[in-house]
Amino acid sequence: MNKADMIWMNGEIVPWEDAKIHVLSHALHYGSGVFEGIRAYETERGTGVFRFPEHLERLKQSAHLYYMELPYSLERLREATHELIRANRLRSCYIRPLVFRGYGEMGLFPLNAPVDVVIAVWPWGAYLGEEGQRNGIRCKVSSWRRMSPDSFIPQAKACGQYLNSILAKVETAKAGYEEAILLDEHGNVCEGSGENLFVVIDGQISTPPPTASILDGITRRSVIQIAADLGFPVVERDIARGELYQADELFLTGTAAEVVPVREVDDHLVGPPGEITKAIQATFFEAIQGKRQEYLEWLDFVDLDGIAAKEPVSAAEEN
Ligand SMILES: Cc1ncc(COP(=O)(O)O)c(C=O)c1O
C-alpha cells in the first residue's frame, strides 16, 4: 500500500512507523471496532474532503450501535483530520478513521475495554482500477449472502462485519471476477462487497432499499441526488437477481470505488457503460473536483496555505 508520513493516534500525531498497538487489543481478537472510508480531492479551491460531516456522523452512529462512545467530538475529529492532511502534505488522499476497543480487557463483554481512535490518510487510486471506471467491470453473485439484520447490524460500518465482505470478495476474485455482488437474506440483490448497486431498466434507475441490509452509502446518497437533478428519479425497491441479467445498465458506488459501471454479471453481458451511467459518473466526478457550484457544499476544504504539497503519486504507483 501507499504510505504517508504521519498518523493521528488518540490525540497525537505520530510517525507512520510508530503507530502501533498491543497484540492483545480487544478489536484485534473480536473485530470490535468501527471505521469510515472518506476521500479528499484536489480541486482548484484546494483540498476538499467529500461529505465529511455525513461520514463523521455515520462513524458516531456505528460506534453507538456497538456501545462505544466517541472520546472526541466530531468537530475535534474533523480538525484532527485537517491537521493530519497538512502534516502529510497531501493534496488528495483516502481518509480512514478507526474507533476500536483497545488493550486492557479480554473476553466478549467489551464495555470495560478502552475506546481508542486513530486516523490514517494515504494516497489511494481508483479501488477497482481506472480501466474499470472507464469501461466497466465483471461481477459475480457470491454464494455468500450479506449478513442478515438479525445477526449483525448492516447499517453499521463495523470491523468484524467485513469478514462477510471478505468471504464474498475472495470467492469471486478466485473465480476471476473483479467484484462480488451479495444477495440479502431473502435472496434479493443487496450490494457489492464494498459498494452499493444501481440498476437501470427501461430508463428507470432502481437501487435496493435500506431494508435489504445495505450499508447506507454516502456515495449512494450523492448519486441519488445527482440522478434526480439530471431528471432520473431513483426508485428504492427490492431487486431480483434475474433483473441484473436483464439490466440495460448497472453500476456500483462507494467512496473507494467511486462510480463504477458493471459490464458483465455472472457471464451475462450488460454492455459497455450506458448513457445514464456515464452522465451520473461525469457529474459525480465534476462534483468531487469542485467544478459544480450546486454540489460545492459537499466539500469541506482543508487550509493548506503555506504548506508545499508533495508531488502527487502516479496512478501506476497508487495501485
Ligand atoms: C459494505 C459497503 N457497502 C457500501 C459502501 C459504500 O458506502 P460509501 O458510499 O459511504 O462509501 C461501502 C463503503 O463504505 C461498504 O463497505
Short mmCIF file of C-alpha atoms and ligand atoms in Angstrom, two decimals:
data_model
loop_
_atom_site.label_atom_id
_atom_site.label_comp_id
_atom_site.label_asym_id
_atom_site.label_seq_id
_atom_site.Cartn_x
_atom_site.Cartn_y
_atom_site.Cartn_z
CA MET A 1 0.00 0.00 0.00
CA ASN A 2 0.98 3.63 -0.30
CA LYS A 3 2.28 5.21 2.86
CA ALA A 4 2.14 8.67 4.34
CA ASP A 5 4.45 10.19 6.96
CA MET A 6 2.22 10.63 9.99
CA ILE A 7 -0.82 9.08 11.72
CA TRP A 8 -3.15 10.55 14.34
CA MET A 9 -3.46 8.30 17.42
CA ASN A 10 -5.58 9.20 20.43
CA GLY A 11 -4.94 12.91 20.14
CA GLU A 12 -1.33 12.90 18.95
CA ILE A 13 0.27 12.95 15.54
CA VAL A 14 2.96 10.26 15.42
CA PRO A 15 5.32 8.98 12.71
CA TRP A 16 3.75 6.31 10.45
CA GLU A 17 6.16 3.60 11.69
CA ASP A 18 5.38 4.33 15.35
CA ALA A 19 1.59 3.94 15.04
CA LYS A 20 1.43 0.63 16.92
CA ILE A 21 -0.99 -1.14 19.25
CA HIS A 22 -0.73 -4.06 21.68
CA VAL A 23 -1.33 -7.58 20.29
CA LEU A 24 -3.96 -8.11 22.98
CA SER A 25 -6.09 -5.21 21.79
CA HIS A 26 -9.72 -6.27 22.00
CA ALA A 27 -10.56 -5.33 18.40
CA LEU A 28 -7.77 -7.48 17.01
CA HIS A 29 -9.39 -10.57 18.53
CA TYR A 30 -13.08 -9.86 18.24
CA GLY A 31 -13.43 -7.24 15.47
CA SER A 32 -14.81 -4.75 17.98
CA GLY A 33 -14.24 -1.56 16.04
CA VAL A 34 -15.99 0.75 13.60
CA PHE A 35 -14.49 2.84 10.85
CA GLU A 36 -15.06 5.19 7.96
CA GLY A 37 -13.67 5.50 4.46
CA ILE A 38 -13.57 9.06 3.17
CA ARG A 39 -11.83 10.77 0.28
CA ALA A 40 -10.25 14.20 -0.01
CA TYR A 41 -9.88 15.54 -3.52
CA GLU A 42 -7.63 18.13 -5.06
CA THR A 43 -9.68 20.98 -6.52
CA GLU A 44 -8.94 24.47 -7.82
CA ARG A 45 -10.04 25.81 -4.43
CA GLY A 46 -7.71 23.47 -2.56
CA THR A 47 -8.13 20.06 -0.97
CA GLY A 48 -11.77 19.23 -0.28
CA VAL A 49 -12.96 16.39 1.97
CA PHE A 50 -16.07 14.85 0.42
CA ARG A 51 -19.20 14.90 2.61
CA PHE A 52 -17.13 14.95 5.79
CA PRO A 53 -19.96 15.73 8.27
CA GLU A 54 -22.03 12.83 6.91
CA HIS A 55 -19.10 10.42 7.24
CA LEU A 56 -18.34 11.58 10.78
CA GLU A 57 -21.99 11.27 11.73
CA ARG A 58 -22.07 7.70 10.38
CA LEU A 59 -18.90 6.91 12.37
CA LYS A 60 -20.61 8.12 15.54
CA GLN A 61 -23.72 6.10 14.72
CA SER A 62 -21.69 2.94 14.03
CA ALA A 63 -19.86 3.39 17.34
CA HIS A 64 -23.12 3.94 19.17
CA LEU A 65 -24.63 0.78 17.68
CA TYR A 66 -21.73 -1.20 19.17
CA TYR A 67 -21.92 0.54 22.56
CA MET A 68 -18.89 2.75 22.07
CA GLU A 69 -18.93 6.40 22.96
CA LEU A 70 -16.54 8.51 20.91
CA PRO A 71 -13.95 10.04 23.24
CA TYR A 72 -13.68 13.07 20.90
CA SER A 73 -16.27 15.39 19.44
CA LEU A 74 -16.90 15.15 15.71
CA GLU A 75 -15.50 18.68 15.35
CA ARG A 76 -12.27 17.55 17.08
CA LEU A 77 -12.00 14.60 14.66
CA ARG A 78 -12.59 16.94 11.74
CA GLU A 79 -9.84 19.30 12.93
CA ALA A 80 -7.51 16.36 13.61
CA THR A 81 -8.02 15.13 10.05
CA HIS A 82 -7.27 18.56 8.63
CA GLU A 83 -4.11 18.72 10.77
CA LEU A 84 -3.08 15.28 9.56
CA ILE A 85 -3.59 16.10 5.88
CA ARG A 86 -1.47 19.22 6.45
CA ALA A 87 1.20 17.22 8.33
CA ASN A 88 1.39 14.74 5.46
CA ARG A 89 1.30 17.49 2.80
CA LEU A 90 -1.25 15.57 0.72
CA ARG A 91 -3.32 17.26 -1.97
CA SER A 92 -5.66 14.30 -2.25
CA CYS A 93 -5.97 11.18 -0.14
CA TYR A 94 -8.11 8.45 1.33
CA ILE A 95 -9.01 9.02 4.99
CA ARG A 96 -9.54 6.14 7.43
CA PRO A 97 -10.79 6.98 10.92
CA LEU A 98 -10.99 3.89 13.15
CA VAL A 99 -12.63 3.67 16.57
CA PHE A 100 -11.86 0.43 18.37
CA ARG A 101 -11.75 -1.38 21.65
CA GLY A 102 -8.11 -1.28 22.73
CA TYR A 103 -5.88 -3.06 25.22
CA GLY A 104 -6.86 -3.76 28.80
CA GLU A 105 -9.65 -6.32 28.89
CA MET A 106 -10.23 -9.68 27.21
CA GLY A 107 -13.43 -11.67 26.81
CA LEU A 108 -16.60 -10.92 24.94
CA PHE A 109 -18.01 -8.34 27.31
CA PRO A 110 -16.29 -5.30 25.80
CA LEU A 111 -17.58 -2.41 27.83
CA ASN A 112 -14.58 -2.20 30.16
CA ALA A 113 -12.04 -2.12 27.34
CA PRO A 114 -10.84 1.37 26.37
CA VAL A 115 -12.05 3.04 23.19
CA ASP A 116 -9.13 4.16 21.03
CA VAL A 117 -9.30 6.39 17.98
CA VAL A 118 -6.86 6.59 15.10
CA ILE A 119 -6.97 8.45 11.81
CA ALA A 120 -4.80 7.49 8.88
CA VAL A 121 -4.53 9.18 5.49
CA TRP A 122 -2.71 7.94 2.42
CA PRO A 123 -2.82 8.31 -1.36
CA TRP A 124 -5.14 5.69 -2.89
CA GLY A 125 -6.12 5.47 -6.55
CA ALA A 126 -9.28 4.01 -8.09
CA TYR A 127 -10.12 0.95 -5.92
CA LEU A 128 -11.46 -1.12 -8.83
CA GLY A 129 -8.97 0.32 -11.30
CA GLU A 130 -9.09 3.22 -13.72
CA GLU A 131 -9.80 0.85 -16.60
CA GLY A 132 -12.83 -0.47 -14.72
CA GLN A 133 -14.09 3.04 -14.07
CA ARG A 134 -13.87 3.77 -17.80
CA ASN A 135 -15.06 0.54 -19.40
CA GLY A 136 -16.86 -1.34 -16.65
CA ILE A 137 -16.02 -4.38 -14.53
CA ARG A 138 -17.07 -8.03 -14.42
CA CYS A 139 -19.04 -9.10 -11.36
CA LYS A 140 -20.26 -12.37 -9.94
CA VAL A 141 -23.07 -13.02 -7.50
CA SER A 142 -21.41 -14.56 -4.47
CA SER A 143 -22.66 -17.72 -2.80
CA TRP A 144 -22.25 -15.82 0.48
CA ARG A 145 -25.28 -13.77 1.49
CA ARG A 146 -24.91 -10.31 3.02
CA MET A 147 -25.25 -10.59 6.81
CA SER A 148 -28.84 -10.70 7.96
CA PRO A 149 -30.08 -7.87 10.19
CA ASP A 150 -30.94 -10.29 12.97
CA SER A 151 -27.33 -11.46 13.23
CA PHE A 152 -25.49 -8.17 12.74
CA ILE A 153 -26.26 -4.51 12.14
CA PRO A 154 -25.80 -3.92 8.40
CA GLN A 155 -26.16 -0.14 8.85
CA ALA A 156 -23.00 -0.08 10.99
CA LYS A 157 -19.63 0.14 9.31
CA ALA A 158 -18.13 -2.27 11.81
CA CYS A 159 -14.78 -4.06 11.52
CA GLY A 160 -15.87 -7.64 12.29
CA GLN A 161 -18.76 -7.40 9.85
CA TYR A 162 -16.26 -7.09 6.99
CA LEU A 163 -15.41 -10.78 7.29
CA ASN A 164 -18.67 -11.26 5.37
CA SER A 165 -17.42 -8.96 2.59
CA ILE A 166 -14.02 -10.68 2.59
CA LEU A 167 -15.57 -14.12 2.02
CA ALA A 168 -17.51 -12.80 -0.97
CA LYS A 169 -14.57 -10.83 -2.35
CA VAL A 170 -12.13 -13.74 -2.17
CA GLU A 171 -14.61 -16.22 -3.64
CA THR A 172 -15.33 -14.07 -6.69
CA ALA A 173 -11.72 -12.92 -7.16
CA LYS A 174 -10.57 -16.55 -7.20
CA ALA A 175 -13.23 -17.23 -9.83
CA GLY A 176 -11.71 -14.45 -11.97
CA TYR A 177 -14.16 -11.58 -11.41
CA GLU A 178 -13.42 -8.05 -10.29
CA GLU A 179 -16.16 -7.62 -7.72
CA ALA A 180 -18.74 -9.63 -5.78
CA ILE A 181 -22.45 -8.88 -5.62
CA LEU A 182 -24.14 -10.15 -2.48
CA LEU A 183 -27.79 -11.07 -2.13
CA ASP A 184 -29.61 -10.37 1.11
CA GLU A 185 -31.11 -12.99 3.40
CA HIS A 186 -34.28 -13.10 1.26
CA GLY A 187 -32.36 -13.65 -1.97
CA ASN A 188 -32.86 -10.08 -3.22
CA VAL A 189 -29.95 -8.10 -4.60
CA CYS A 190 -28.13 -6.23 -1.83
CA GLU A 191 -24.80 -4.65 -2.78
CA GLY A 192 -21.17 -5.18 -3.75
CA SER A 193 -18.56 -6.26 -1.20
CA GLY A 194 -17.80 -2.57 -0.55
CA GLU A 195 -20.20 -0.67 -2.82
CA ASN A 196 -23.89 0.00 -3.29
CA LEU A 197 -25.58 -1.06 -6.50
CA PHE A 198 -27.85 0.65 -9.03
CA VAL A 199 -29.66 -0.94 -11.95
CA VAL A 200 -31.19 0.81 -14.98
CA ILE A 201 -34.08 -0.93 -16.78
CA ASP A 202 -36.11 0.87 -19.47
CA GLY A 203 -34.75 4.24 -18.37
CA GLN A 204 -35.73 3.69 -14.71
CA ILE A 205 -32.97 3.65 -12.09
CA SER A 206 -33.54 1.41 -9.08
CA THR A 207 -31.46 0.58 -6.03
CA PRO A 208 -32.09 -1.78 -3.09
CA PRO A 209 -33.76 -0.12 -0.08
CA PRO A 210 -32.24 0.12 3.42
CA THR A 211 -34.35 -2.91 4.44
CA ALA A 212 -32.25 -5.03 2.03
CA SER A 213 -29.41 -4.95 4.62
CA ILE A 214 -27.34 -2.42 2.67
CA LEU A 215 -24.86 -0.01 4.16
CA ASP A 216 -26.45 3.42 3.68
CA GLY A 217 -23.66 4.62 1.40
CA ILE A 218 -22.79 8.28 1.24
CA THR A 219 -21.85 7.96 -2.42
CA ARG A 220 -25.25 6.25 -2.90
CA ARG A 221 -26.99 9.25 -1.33
CA SER A 222 -24.98 11.61 -3.56
CA VAL A 223 -25.77 9.60 -6.68
CA ILE A 224 -29.49 9.53 -5.83
CA GLN A 225 -29.40 13.33 -5.64
CA ILE A 226 -27.35 13.73 -8.82
CA ALA A 227 -29.65 11.35 -10.72
CA ALA A 228 -32.73 13.27 -9.58
CA ASP A 229 -31.09 16.56 -10.59
CA LEU A 230 -30.40 15.06 -14.02
CA GLY A 231 -34.07 14.12 -14.35
CA PHE A 232 -33.79 10.44 -13.35
CA PRO A 233 -35.54 9.93 -10.00
CA VAL A 234 -34.24 6.77 -8.33
CA VAL A 235 -36.67 4.16 -7.00
CA GLU A 236 -35.65 2.24 -3.89
CA ARG A 237 -37.12 -1.25 -4.25
CA ASP A 238 -36.34 -4.94 -3.96
CA ILE A 239 -34.35 -6.13 -6.96
CA ALA A 240 -34.43 -9.78 -8.04
CA ARG A 241 -31.20 -11.50 -9.11
CA GLY A 242 -32.62 -12.10 -12.60
CA GLU A 243 -33.06 -8.35 -13.10
CA LEU A 244 -29.28 -7.99 -13.03
CA TYR A 245 -29.16 -10.11 -16.18
CA GLN A 246 -31.86 -8.04 -17.91
CA ALA A 247 -30.44 -4.67 -16.90
CA ASP A 248 -29.69 -2.09 -19.59
CA GLU A 249 -27.12 -0.53 -17.29
CA LEU A 250 -25.63 -1.41 -13.94
CA PHE A 251 -23.20 0.46 -11.71
CA LEU A 252 -21.64 0.37 -8.26
CA THR A 253 -20.97 3.32 -5.95
CA GLY A 254 -18.68 3.74 -2.96
CA THR A 255 -16.05 6.02 -1.50
CA ALA A 256 -13.17 3.77 -2.52
CA ALA A 257 -14.61 2.68 -5.89
CA GLU A 258 -16.46 5.97 -6.67
CA VAL A 259 -18.88 5.29 -9.58
CA VAL A 260 -18.02 2.11 -11.48
CA PRO A 261 -20.01 0.69 -14.40
CA VAL A 262 -20.61 -3.08 -14.46
CA ARG A 263 -20.34 -4.61 -17.92
CA GLU A 264 -20.98 -8.26 -17.05
CA VAL A 265 -22.72 -10.19 -14.25
CA ASP A 266 -22.40 -13.97 -13.94
CA ASP A 267 -21.18 -14.01 -17.57
CA HIS A 268 -24.34 -12.24 -18.80
CA LEU A 269 -23.41 -9.21 -20.85
CA VAL A 270 -24.80 -5.93 -19.57
CA GLY A 271 -22.80 -3.97 -22.10
CA PRO A 272 -20.39 -1.05 -22.13
CA PRO A 273 -21.17 1.88 -19.78
CA GLY A 274 -24.59 3.28 -20.77
CA GLU A 275 -25.71 6.86 -21.21
CA ILE A 276 -27.33 7.25 -17.79
CA THR A 277 -24.34 5.72 -16.00
CA LYS A 278 -21.95 7.94 -17.94
CA ALA A 279 -23.97 11.09 -17.19
CA ILE A 280 -24.11 10.30 -13.45
CA GLN A 281 -20.44 9.35 -13.35
CA ALA A 282 -19.39 12.54 -15.16
CA THR A 283 -21.45 14.74 -12.84
CA PHE A 284 -20.12 12.92 -9.79
CA PHE A 285 -16.52 13.45 -10.92
CA GLU A 286 -17.18 17.13 -11.56
CA ALA A 287 -18.78 17.43 -8.12
CA ILE A 288 -15.79 15.88 -6.32
CA GLN A 289 -13.43 18.09 -8.30
CA GLY A 290 -15.33 21.17 -7.08
CA LYS A 291 -16.46 22.02 -10.60
CA ARG A 292 -20.19 22.09 -9.84
CA GLN A 293 -21.47 25.04 -7.88
CA GLU A 294 -24.61 23.19 -6.76
CA TYR A 295 -22.58 20.44 -5.06
CA LEU A 296 -19.82 22.62 -3.62
CA GLU A 297 -21.32 22.26 -0.15
CA TRP A 298 -20.31 18.57 -0.30
CA LEU A 299 -16.65 19.59 0.02
CA ASP A 300 -15.02 20.60 3.30
CA PHE A 301 -11.88 22.49 2.33
CA VAL A 302 -8.60 21.96 4.20
CA ASP A 303 -6.44 25.01 4.70
CA LEU A 304 -3.11 24.02 3.12
CA ASP A 305 -1.91 27.64 2.84
CA GLY A 306 1.82 27.98 3.05
CA ILE A 307 2.37 24.23 3.02
CA ALA A 308 4.16 22.89 0.00
CA ALA A 309 2.26 19.81 -1.12
CA LYS A 310 4.10 16.65 -2.08
CA GLU A 311 4.13 15.67 -5.71
CA PRO A 312 1.05 13.52 -6.34
CA VAL A 313 1.83 9.83 -6.89
CA SER A 314 1.01 8.49 -10.32
CA ALA A 315 -1.90 6.09 -10.79
CA ALA A 316 0.56 3.28 -11.54
CA GLU A 317 2.28 3.78 -8.19
CA GLU A 318 -1.00 4.00 -6.34
CA ASN A 319 -2.42 0.68 -7.47
C1 LIG B 1 -20.34 -2.83 2.56
C2 LIG B 1 -20.33 -1.48 1.94
N1 LIG B 1 -21.40 -1.08 1.25
C3 LIG B 1 -21.45 0.13 0.67
C4 LIG B 1 -20.38 1.02 0.75
C5 LIG B 1 -20.47 2.37 0.11
O1 LIG B 1 -20.59 3.37 1.09
P1 LIG B 1 -19.97 4.82 0.88
O2 LIG B 1 -20.52 5.33 -0.39
O3 LIG B 1 -20.44 5.58 2.07
O4 LIG B 1 -18.51 4.66 0.84
C6 LIG B 1 -19.25 0.63 1.47
C7 LIG B 1 -18.09 1.53 1.60
O5 LIG B 1 -18.01 2.27 2.54
C8 LIG B 1 -19.22 -0.63 2.09
O6 LIG B 1 -18.15 -1.04 2.76
#
